[in-house]
XYZ file of C-alpha atoms in Angstrom:
624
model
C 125.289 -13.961 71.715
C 122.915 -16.809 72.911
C 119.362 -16.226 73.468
C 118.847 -15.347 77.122
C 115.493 -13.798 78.604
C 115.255 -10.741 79.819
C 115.089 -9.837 83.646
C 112.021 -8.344 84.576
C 113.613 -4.656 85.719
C 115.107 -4.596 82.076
C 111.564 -5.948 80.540
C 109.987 -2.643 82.103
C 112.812 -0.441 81.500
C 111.915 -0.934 77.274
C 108.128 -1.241 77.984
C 108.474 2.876 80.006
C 110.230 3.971 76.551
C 106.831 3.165 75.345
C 104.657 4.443 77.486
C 106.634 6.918 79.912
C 107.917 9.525 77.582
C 108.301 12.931 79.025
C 106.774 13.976 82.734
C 103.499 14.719 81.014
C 102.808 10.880 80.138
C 103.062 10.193 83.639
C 100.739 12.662 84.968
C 98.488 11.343 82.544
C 98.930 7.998 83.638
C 98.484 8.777 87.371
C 95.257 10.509 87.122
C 94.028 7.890 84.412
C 94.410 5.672 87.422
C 92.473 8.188 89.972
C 89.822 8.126 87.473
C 88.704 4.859 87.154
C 88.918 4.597 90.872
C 85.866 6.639 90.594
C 88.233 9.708 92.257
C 86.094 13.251 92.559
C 89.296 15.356 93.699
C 92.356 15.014 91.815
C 95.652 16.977 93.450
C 98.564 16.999 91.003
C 101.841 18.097 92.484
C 105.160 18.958 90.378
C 108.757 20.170 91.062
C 111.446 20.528 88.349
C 108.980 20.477 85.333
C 107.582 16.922 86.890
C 111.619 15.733 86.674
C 112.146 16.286 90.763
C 108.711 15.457 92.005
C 105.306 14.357 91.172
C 102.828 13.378 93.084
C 98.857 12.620 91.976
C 96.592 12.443 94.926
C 92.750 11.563 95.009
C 89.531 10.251 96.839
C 89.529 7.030 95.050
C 87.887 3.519 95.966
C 92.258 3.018 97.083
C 93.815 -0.232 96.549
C 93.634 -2.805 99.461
C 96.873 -3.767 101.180
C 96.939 -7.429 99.772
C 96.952 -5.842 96.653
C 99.606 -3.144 96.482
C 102.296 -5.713 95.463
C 100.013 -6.794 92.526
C 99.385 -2.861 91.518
C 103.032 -3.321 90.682
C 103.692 -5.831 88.790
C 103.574 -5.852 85.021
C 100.234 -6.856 83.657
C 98.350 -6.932 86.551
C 95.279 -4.729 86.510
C 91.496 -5.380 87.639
C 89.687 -2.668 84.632
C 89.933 -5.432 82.234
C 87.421 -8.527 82.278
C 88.211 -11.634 79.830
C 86.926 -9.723 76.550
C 90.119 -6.966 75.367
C 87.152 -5.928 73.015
C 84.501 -4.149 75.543
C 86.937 -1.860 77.151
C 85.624 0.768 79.726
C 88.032 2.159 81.460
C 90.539 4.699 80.669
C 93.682 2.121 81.927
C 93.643 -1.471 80.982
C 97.613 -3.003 80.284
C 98.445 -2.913 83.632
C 102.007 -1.547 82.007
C 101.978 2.141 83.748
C 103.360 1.875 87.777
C 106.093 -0.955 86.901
C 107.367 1.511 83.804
C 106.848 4.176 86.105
C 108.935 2.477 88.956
C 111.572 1.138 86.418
C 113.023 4.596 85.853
C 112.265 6.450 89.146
C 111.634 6.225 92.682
C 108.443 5.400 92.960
C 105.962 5.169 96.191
C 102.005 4.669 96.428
C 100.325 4.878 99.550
C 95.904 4.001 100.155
C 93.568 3.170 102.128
C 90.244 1.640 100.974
C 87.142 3.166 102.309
C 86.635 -0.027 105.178
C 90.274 0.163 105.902
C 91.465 0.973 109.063
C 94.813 2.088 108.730
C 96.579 2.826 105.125
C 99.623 0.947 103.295
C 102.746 1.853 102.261
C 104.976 0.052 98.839
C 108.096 1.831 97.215
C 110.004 1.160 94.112
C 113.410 1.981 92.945
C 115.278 1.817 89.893
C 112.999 -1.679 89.726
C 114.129 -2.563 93.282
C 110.593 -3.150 95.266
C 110.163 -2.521 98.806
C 108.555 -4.246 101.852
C 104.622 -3.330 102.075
C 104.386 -1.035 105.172
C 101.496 0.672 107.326
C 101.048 4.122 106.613
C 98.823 6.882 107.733
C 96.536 8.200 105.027
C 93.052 9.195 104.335
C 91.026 7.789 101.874
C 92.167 7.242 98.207
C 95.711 6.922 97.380
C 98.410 8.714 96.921
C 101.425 8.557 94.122
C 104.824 10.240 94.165
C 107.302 9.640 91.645
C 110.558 11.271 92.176
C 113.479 11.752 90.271
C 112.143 10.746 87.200
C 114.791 8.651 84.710
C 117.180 8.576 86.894
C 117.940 5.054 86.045
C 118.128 5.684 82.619
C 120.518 8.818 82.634
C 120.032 8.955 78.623
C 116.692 9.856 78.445
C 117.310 12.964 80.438
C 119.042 14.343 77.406
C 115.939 14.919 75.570
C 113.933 16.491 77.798
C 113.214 19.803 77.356
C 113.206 22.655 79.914
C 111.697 22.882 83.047
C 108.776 25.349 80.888
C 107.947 23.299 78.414
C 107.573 19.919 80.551
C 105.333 22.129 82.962
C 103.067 23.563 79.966
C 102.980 19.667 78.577
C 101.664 18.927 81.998
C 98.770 21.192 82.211
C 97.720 20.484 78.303
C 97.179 16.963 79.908
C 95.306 17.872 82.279
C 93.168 20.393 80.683
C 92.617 17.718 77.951
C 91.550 14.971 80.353
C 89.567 17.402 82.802
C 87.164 17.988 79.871
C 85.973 14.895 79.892
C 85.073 14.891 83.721
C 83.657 17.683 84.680
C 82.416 16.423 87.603
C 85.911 15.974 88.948
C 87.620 18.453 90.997
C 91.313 19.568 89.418
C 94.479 21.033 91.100
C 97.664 21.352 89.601
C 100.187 23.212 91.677
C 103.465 23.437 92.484
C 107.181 25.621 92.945
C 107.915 25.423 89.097
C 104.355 26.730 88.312
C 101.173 28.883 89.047
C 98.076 26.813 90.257
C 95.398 25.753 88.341
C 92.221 24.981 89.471
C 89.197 23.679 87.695
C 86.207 23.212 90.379
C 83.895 20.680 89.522
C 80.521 20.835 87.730
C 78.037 18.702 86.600
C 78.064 16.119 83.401
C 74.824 17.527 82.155
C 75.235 19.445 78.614
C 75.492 23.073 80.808
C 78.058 21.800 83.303
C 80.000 20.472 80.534
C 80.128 23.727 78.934
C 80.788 25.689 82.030
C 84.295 23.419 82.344
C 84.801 23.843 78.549
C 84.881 27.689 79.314
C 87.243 27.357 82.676
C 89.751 25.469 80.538
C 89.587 27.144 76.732
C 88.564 30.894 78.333
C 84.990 31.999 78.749
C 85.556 33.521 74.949
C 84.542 29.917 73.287
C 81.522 29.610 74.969
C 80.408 32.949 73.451
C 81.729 32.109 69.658
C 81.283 28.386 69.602
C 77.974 25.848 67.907
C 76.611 23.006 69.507
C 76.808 19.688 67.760
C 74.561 16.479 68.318
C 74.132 14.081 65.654
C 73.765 10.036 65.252
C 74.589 7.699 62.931
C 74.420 4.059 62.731
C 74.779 4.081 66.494
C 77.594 6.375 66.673
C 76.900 9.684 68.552
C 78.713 13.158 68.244
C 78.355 15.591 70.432
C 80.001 18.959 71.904
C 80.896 22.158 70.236
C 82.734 23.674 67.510
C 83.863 27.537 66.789
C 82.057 29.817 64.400
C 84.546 30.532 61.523
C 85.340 33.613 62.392
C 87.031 32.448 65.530
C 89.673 30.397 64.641
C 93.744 29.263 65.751
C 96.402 29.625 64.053
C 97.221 25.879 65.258
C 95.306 22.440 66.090
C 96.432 22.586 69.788
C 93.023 23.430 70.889
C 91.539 20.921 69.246
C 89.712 18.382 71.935
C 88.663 14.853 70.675
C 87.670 12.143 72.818
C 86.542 8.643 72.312
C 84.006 7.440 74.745
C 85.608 9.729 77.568
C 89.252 9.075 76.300
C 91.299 11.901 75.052
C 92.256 11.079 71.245
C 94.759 12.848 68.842
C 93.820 10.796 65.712
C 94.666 11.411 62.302
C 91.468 10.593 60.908
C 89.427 12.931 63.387
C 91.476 15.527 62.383
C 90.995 15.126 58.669
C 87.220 15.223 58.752
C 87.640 18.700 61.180
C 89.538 20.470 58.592
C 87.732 18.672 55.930
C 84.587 20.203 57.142
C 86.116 23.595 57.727
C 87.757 23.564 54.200
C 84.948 25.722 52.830
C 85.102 28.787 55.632
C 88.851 28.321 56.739
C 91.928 29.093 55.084
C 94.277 26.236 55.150
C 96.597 28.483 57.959
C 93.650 28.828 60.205
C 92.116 25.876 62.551
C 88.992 25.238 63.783
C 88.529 25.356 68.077
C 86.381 21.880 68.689
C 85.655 19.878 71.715
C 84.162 16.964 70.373
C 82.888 13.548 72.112
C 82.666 10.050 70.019
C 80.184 7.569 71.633
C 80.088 4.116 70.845
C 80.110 0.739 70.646
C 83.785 -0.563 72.557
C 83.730 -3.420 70.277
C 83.869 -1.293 67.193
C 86.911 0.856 68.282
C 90.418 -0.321 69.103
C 92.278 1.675 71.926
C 94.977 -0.982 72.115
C 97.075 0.316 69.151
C 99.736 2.155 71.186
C 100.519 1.706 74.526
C 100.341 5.634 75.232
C 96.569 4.710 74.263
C 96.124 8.127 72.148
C 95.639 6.382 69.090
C 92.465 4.525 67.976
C 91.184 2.570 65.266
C 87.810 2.202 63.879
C 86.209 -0.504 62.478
C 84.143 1.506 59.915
C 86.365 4.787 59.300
C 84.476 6.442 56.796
C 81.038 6.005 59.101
C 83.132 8.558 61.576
C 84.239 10.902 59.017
C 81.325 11.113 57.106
C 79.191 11.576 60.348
C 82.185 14.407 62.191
C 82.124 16.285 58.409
C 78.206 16.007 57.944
C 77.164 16.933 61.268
C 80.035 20.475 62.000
C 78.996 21.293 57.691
C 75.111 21.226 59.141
C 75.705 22.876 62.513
C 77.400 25.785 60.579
C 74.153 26.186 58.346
C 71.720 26.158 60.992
C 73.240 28.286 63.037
C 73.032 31.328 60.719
C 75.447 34.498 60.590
C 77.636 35.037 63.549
C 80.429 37.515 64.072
C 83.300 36.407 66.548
C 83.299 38.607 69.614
C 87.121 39.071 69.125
C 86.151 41.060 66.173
C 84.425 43.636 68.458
C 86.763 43.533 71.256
C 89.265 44.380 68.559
C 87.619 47.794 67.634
C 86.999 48.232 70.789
C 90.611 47.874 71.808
C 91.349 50.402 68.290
C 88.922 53.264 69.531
C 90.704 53.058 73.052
C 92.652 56.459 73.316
C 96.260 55.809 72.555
C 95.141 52.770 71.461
C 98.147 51.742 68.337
C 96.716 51.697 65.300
C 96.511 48.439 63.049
C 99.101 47.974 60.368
C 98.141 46.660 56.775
C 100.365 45.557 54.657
C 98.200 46.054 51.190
C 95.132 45.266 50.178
C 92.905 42.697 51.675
C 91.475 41.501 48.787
C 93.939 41.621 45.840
C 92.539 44.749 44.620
C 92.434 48.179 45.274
C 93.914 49.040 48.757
C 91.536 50.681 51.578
C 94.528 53.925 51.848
C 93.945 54.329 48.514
C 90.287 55.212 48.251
C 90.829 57.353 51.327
C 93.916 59.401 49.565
C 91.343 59.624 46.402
C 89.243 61.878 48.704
C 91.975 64.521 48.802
C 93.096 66.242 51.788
C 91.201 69.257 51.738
C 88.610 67.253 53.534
C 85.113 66.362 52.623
C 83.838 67.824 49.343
C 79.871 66.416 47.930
C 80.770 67.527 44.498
C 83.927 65.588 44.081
C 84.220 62.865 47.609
C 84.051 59.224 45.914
C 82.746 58.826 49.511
C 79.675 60.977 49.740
C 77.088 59.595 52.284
C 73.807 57.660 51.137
C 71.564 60.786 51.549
C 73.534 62.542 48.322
C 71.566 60.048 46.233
C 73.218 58.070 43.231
C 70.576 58.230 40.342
C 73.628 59.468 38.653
C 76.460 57.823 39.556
C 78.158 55.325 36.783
C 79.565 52.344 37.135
C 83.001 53.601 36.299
C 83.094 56.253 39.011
C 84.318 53.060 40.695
C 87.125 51.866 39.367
C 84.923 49.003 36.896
C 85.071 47.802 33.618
C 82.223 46.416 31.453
C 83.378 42.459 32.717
C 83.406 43.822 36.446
C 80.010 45.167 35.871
C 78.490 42.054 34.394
C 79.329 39.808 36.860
C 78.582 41.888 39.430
C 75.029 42.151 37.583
C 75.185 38.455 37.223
C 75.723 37.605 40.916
C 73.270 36.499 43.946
C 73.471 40.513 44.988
C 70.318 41.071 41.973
C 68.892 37.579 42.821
C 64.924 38.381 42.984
C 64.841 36.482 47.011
C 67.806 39.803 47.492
C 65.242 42.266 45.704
C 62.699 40.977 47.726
C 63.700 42.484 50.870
C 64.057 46.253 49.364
C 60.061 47.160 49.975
C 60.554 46.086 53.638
C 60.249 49.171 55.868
C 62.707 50.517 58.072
C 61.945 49.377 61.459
C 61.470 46.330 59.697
C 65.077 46.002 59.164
C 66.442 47.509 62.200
C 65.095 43.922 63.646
C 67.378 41.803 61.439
C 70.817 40.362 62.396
C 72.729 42.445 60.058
C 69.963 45.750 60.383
C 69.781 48.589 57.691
C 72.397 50.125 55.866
C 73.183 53.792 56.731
C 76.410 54.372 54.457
C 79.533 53.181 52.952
C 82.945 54.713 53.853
C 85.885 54.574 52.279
C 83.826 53.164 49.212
C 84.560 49.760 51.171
C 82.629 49.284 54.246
C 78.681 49.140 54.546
C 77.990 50.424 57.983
C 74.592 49.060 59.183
C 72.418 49.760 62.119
C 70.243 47.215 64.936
C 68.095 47.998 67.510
C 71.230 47.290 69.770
C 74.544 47.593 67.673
C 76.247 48.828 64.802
C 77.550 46.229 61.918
C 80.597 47.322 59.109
C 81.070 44.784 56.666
C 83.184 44.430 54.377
C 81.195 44.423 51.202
C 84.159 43.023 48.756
C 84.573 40.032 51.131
C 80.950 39.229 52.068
C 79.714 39.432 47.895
C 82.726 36.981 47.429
C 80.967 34.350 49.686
C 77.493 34.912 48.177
C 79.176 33.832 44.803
C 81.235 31.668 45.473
C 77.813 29.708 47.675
C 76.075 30.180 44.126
C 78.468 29.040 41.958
C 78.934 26.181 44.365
C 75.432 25.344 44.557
C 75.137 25.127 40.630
C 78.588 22.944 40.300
C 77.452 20.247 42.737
C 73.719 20.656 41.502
C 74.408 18.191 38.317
C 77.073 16.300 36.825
C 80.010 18.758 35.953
C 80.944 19.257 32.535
C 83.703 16.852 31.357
C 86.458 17.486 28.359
C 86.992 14.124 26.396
C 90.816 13.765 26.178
C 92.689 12.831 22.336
C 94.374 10.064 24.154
C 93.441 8.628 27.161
C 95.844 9.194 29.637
C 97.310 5.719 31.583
C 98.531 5.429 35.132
C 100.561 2.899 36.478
C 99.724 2.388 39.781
C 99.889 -0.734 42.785
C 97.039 -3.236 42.327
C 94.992 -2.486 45.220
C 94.759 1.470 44.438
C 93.567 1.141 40.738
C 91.326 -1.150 42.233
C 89.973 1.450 44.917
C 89.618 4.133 42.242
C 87.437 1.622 40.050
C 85.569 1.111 43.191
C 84.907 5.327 42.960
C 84.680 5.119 39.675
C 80.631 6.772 39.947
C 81.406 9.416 42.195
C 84.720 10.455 40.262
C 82.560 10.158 36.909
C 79.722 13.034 38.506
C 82.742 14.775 39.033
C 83.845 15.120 35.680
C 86.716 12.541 35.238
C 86.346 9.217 33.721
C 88.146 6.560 35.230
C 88.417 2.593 34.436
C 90.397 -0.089 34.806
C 93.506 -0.339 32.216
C 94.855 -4.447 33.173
C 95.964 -5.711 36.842
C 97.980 -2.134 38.009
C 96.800 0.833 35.964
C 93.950 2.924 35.285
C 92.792 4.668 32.246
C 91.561 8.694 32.308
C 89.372 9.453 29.284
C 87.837 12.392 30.562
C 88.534 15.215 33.205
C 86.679 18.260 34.599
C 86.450 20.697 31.891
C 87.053 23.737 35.213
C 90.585 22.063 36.264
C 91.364 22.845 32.272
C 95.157 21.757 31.856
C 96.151 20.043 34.182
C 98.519 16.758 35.615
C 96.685 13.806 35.003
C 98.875 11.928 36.793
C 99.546 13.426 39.847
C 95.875 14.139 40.110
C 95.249 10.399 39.747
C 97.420 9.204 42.291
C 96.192 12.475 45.147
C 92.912 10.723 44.742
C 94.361 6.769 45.067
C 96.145 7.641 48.167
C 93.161 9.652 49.646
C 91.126 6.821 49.142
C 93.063 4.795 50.607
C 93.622 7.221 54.312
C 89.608 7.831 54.429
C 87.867 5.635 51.663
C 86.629 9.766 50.099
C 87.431 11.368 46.672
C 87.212 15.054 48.426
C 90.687 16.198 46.240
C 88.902 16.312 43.420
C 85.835 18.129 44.730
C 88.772 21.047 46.733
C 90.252 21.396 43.598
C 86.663 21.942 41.712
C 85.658 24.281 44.687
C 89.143 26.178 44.822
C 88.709 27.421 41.038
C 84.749 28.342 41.734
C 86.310 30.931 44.956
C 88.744 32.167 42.448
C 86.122 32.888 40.033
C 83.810 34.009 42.691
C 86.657 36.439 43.670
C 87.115 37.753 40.356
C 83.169 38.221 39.449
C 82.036 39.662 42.912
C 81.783 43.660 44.381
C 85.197 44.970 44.091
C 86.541 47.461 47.074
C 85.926 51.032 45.804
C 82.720 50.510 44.283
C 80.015 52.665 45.110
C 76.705 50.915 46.108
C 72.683 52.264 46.121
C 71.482 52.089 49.335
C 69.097 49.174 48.077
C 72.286 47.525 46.603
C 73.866 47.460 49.993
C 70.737 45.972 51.716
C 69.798 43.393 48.963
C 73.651 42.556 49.832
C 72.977 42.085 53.968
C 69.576 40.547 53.025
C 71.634 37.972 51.164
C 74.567 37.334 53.230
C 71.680 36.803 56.225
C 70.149 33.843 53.781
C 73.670 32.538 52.760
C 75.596 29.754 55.180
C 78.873 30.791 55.862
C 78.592 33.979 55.100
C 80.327 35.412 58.193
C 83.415 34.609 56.601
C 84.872 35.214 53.053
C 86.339 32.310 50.815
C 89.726 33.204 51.975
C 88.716 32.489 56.107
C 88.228 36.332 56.613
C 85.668 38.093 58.753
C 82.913 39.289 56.790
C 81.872 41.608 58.916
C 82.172 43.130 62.082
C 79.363 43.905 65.050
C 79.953 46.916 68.146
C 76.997 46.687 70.507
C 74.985 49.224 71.313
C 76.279 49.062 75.395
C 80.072 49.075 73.965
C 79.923 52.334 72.409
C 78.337 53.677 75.491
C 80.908 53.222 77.164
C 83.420 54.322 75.131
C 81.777 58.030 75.468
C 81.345 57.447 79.374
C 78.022 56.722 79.655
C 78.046 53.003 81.355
């Protein structure tokens, strides 16, 4: 076949594959548009999952009636100046109303604010219509029906009319983040409305629209972030640990005002979660990226979600450092889920929660409670007695321990002299602390605790885990960790430019504990790894760490791996369920967690412990 060019219908059919995939993409392209015509009401209209109708209506700056035929044609668009790199707009390729019009029937309507009448343009299947007067108020108005009908083959991969709809309103609650000064409607016969009034773009008004489209709940359980670096601001919030997803879908990024799903974003949020997450959990972040337009590429895709940095690990080490501070400063926290939980549980009739076997690994919960007996409480005999019984002569072994249990537990953060400290304090004293005073332990698991305004259980197995596992921690990153000298050093073959990144990190892996250096052009030589990983596959370790390097320019493998064996060993060495504690055991133990970061949750992403307010229980017996 000879080489022929393209006809311009065709040219935009191929280019809408790229950018029009699914209804969704062209809502977001619609009210991209409204945007950067400075629109402050945004109407969104669907039918058929976005399929039969859509229609995007604002109160724009509107496009002038000489210009309607340009607004159409491929690569014509007046966001973008003579410089690609100082983009400021959220549209720029001029690539989204001919894609749009290639595949359906397509009509916009405007009127500029000094106009006196408005215009009219259609196009069909690529077919374009006369420019006609219309009547219209100000802005403009889109509608986009019968989406891919001239491409009949796309329609099989649509999914239903539900899912298109929800993939409609993710867009919009993504992009309405970003402008909360912007009034949102999305309505329609295949859906209920939603509605997100306008605020303000100060830091409150933000937050207020953050809470209309994640649920007033994040708000309550979330941590401010605001850091700088090297002329690269962060800001916005991120959830406590204890209030986590079980996926990444509400996870909001943006990129000076542009909604973002980027890989490398996402790595350095569950990077800096790793510690107080499990790896099922996620994080719940809205988080804004200022800077520099020259230093970021938008123009990788034409969808526009991606972006490219010029100095990748600047971003990631600022996103990682600045959540991994936030979460120190802001102290203990329990998730209010946790108390609307119990609260739910001590509803009458209320079902009660199932538990499949221990939460720890150890002894289960209905275990200690069938030790008790069923004859009911008994002083002389209850492994559950209550703090005023005394325990000048209880032994370690009443519990369950053996002499290693016993040592560590001895050995751990809960007899540090700054945990001690806090045992002369006097009671009010400690009725004014976030966790309060210890009252008793149940079930030889739980240390209930008393405010002045609430009552706190925690889970003493799970909160003593974190407090080692912070202490070990603290001493393995402290200094150099210990190294094992291999008989034979251990060669990896590997592609040029990756043995030549890993000599690069050659330091940092070396305070780690392995001993990397160049072996000729494509290899690398190990002579000595972390004495804590013991046995294990050189190899494979080698090359995790080459291509890691390579994706984000970190060695953070290594330090998981080192960090994953110091929580096992912190769950091994730390207050096992069933052990009976002295009352100033269990408040050197609150004192502690109240001192440690992270603390809230255990190593394995668990709540730590759990707070009822005083007001709650009131009105659980009537009283409020």
């Amino acid at each position: 076949m000879p080489i022929r060019q393209l006809s311009e219908t065709m040219i935009n059919q191929i280019a809408a594959g790229e950018v029009i995939e699914r209804p969704a993409s062209v809502v977001k392209e619609l009210v991209e548009n409204a945007l950067d015509a400075g629109a402050a009401r945004v109407e969104i209209v669907t039918a058929g999952g976005g399929l039969n109708l859509i229609r995007v209506t604002d109160d724009g700056s509107g496009i002038p009636e000489k210009e309607l035929a340009l607004a159409i044609a491929r690569h014509c668009t007046s966001k973008l100046a003579d410089n690609i790199h100082d983009i400021r707009s959220l549209g720029f390729r001029g690539e989204a109303l001919p894609s749009i019009g290639s595949v359906a029937r397509l009509s916009i309507r405007s009127r500029t604010a000094n106009g006196d009448t408005a215009a009219e343009i259609g196009i069909e299947g690529g077919r374009v219509s006369a420019v006609k007067p219309a009547a219209a108020n100000r802005g403009t108005t889109v509608e986009v029906r019968d989406l891919f009908f001239a491409t009949p083959a796309r329609l099989k991969f649509m999914k239903g009319e539900r899912a298109e709809s929800s993939a409609t309103s993710d867009v919009i609650k993504r992009i309405a983040i970003a402008f909360p000064a912007v009034r949102f409607t999305l309505a329609g016969s295949d859906r209920s409305t939603l509605e997100l009034p306008a605020t303000d773009d100060s830091p409150e008004g933000r937050l207020r629209r953050v809470a209309q489209v994640m649920g007033a709940d994040f708000p309550e359980n979330a941590i401010a972030i605001d850091a700088v670096r090297d002329g690269v601001h962060l800001a916005g919030h991120v959830s406590i640990p204890s209030f986590s997803r079980a996926n990444a879908l509400q996870q909001y990024v943006y990129v000076n005002g542009r909604p973002v799903r980027d890989k490398l974003i996402a790595g350095a949020i569950r990077g800096a979660f790793a510690d107080v997450l499990p790896r099922d959990r996620h994080a719940v972040t809205v988080l804004f990226l200022t800077l520099d337009p020259a230093i970021v590429d938008v123009n990788v895709h034409p969808a526009k979600a991606d972006v490219r940095f010029r100095d990748p690990g600047l971003v990631r080490g600022l996103i990682v450092g600045a959540i991994r501070e936030a979460l120190a400063n802001a102290g203990i926290r329990a998730a209010t889920s946790g108390a609307a939980g119990m609260m739910a549980a001590f509803r009458p009739g209320a079902a009660s929660y199932a538990h499949s076997g221990p939460a720890n690994g150890h002894r289960s919960y209905e275990a200690a409670y069938r030790a008790s007996g069923s004859a009911g409480f008994d002083p002389a005999r209850s492994p559950q007695r209550p703090l005023d019984m005394g325990f000048e002569n209880t032994e370690p072994g009443n519990g369950g321990f053996g002499e290693n249990d016993q040592a560590a537990f001895d050995a751990g953060p809960l007899h540090s002299a700054d945990a001690r400290a806090g045992q002369t304090e006097t009671a009010e004293t400690l009725l004014g602390t976030v966790l309060g005073a210890a009252r008793a332990q149940v079930h030889e698991n739980y240390i209930v605790a008393q405010t002045r305004d609430s009552l706190v259980i925690v889970d003493q197995h799970a909160a003593h885990e974190r407090l080692v596992y912070e202490a070990l921690k603290n001493a393995l990153h402290a200094r150099a960790v210990p190294s094992q000298m291999l008989l034979l050093p251990e060669i990896v073959d590997l592609p040029e430019e990756d043995a030549e990144r890993l000599a690069m990190h050659s330091e940092t892996l070396a305070r780690f504990g392995l001993a990397v250096e160049r072996f000729g052009p494509g290899a690398v030589a190990v002579r000595e790894t972390p004495s804590m990983l013991g046995e294990t596959n050189v190899q494979q370790l080698v090359r995790d760490l080459a291509d890691e390097i390579a994706d984000n320019d970190t060695v953070d493998t290594l330090k998981e791996r080192l960090d994953r064996i110091a929580a096992t060993m912190a769950c091994h060495g730390s207050v096992r369920s069933g052990r009976l504690l002295k009352p100033e055991e269990m408040n050197a133990l609150l004192r502690q967690m109240e001192a440690t970061p992270g603390s809230g949750t255990c190593n394995h992403g668990r709540p730590t412990y759990i707070e009822l307010k005083l007001a709650d229980i009131e009105r659980l017996f009537g009283r409020r």
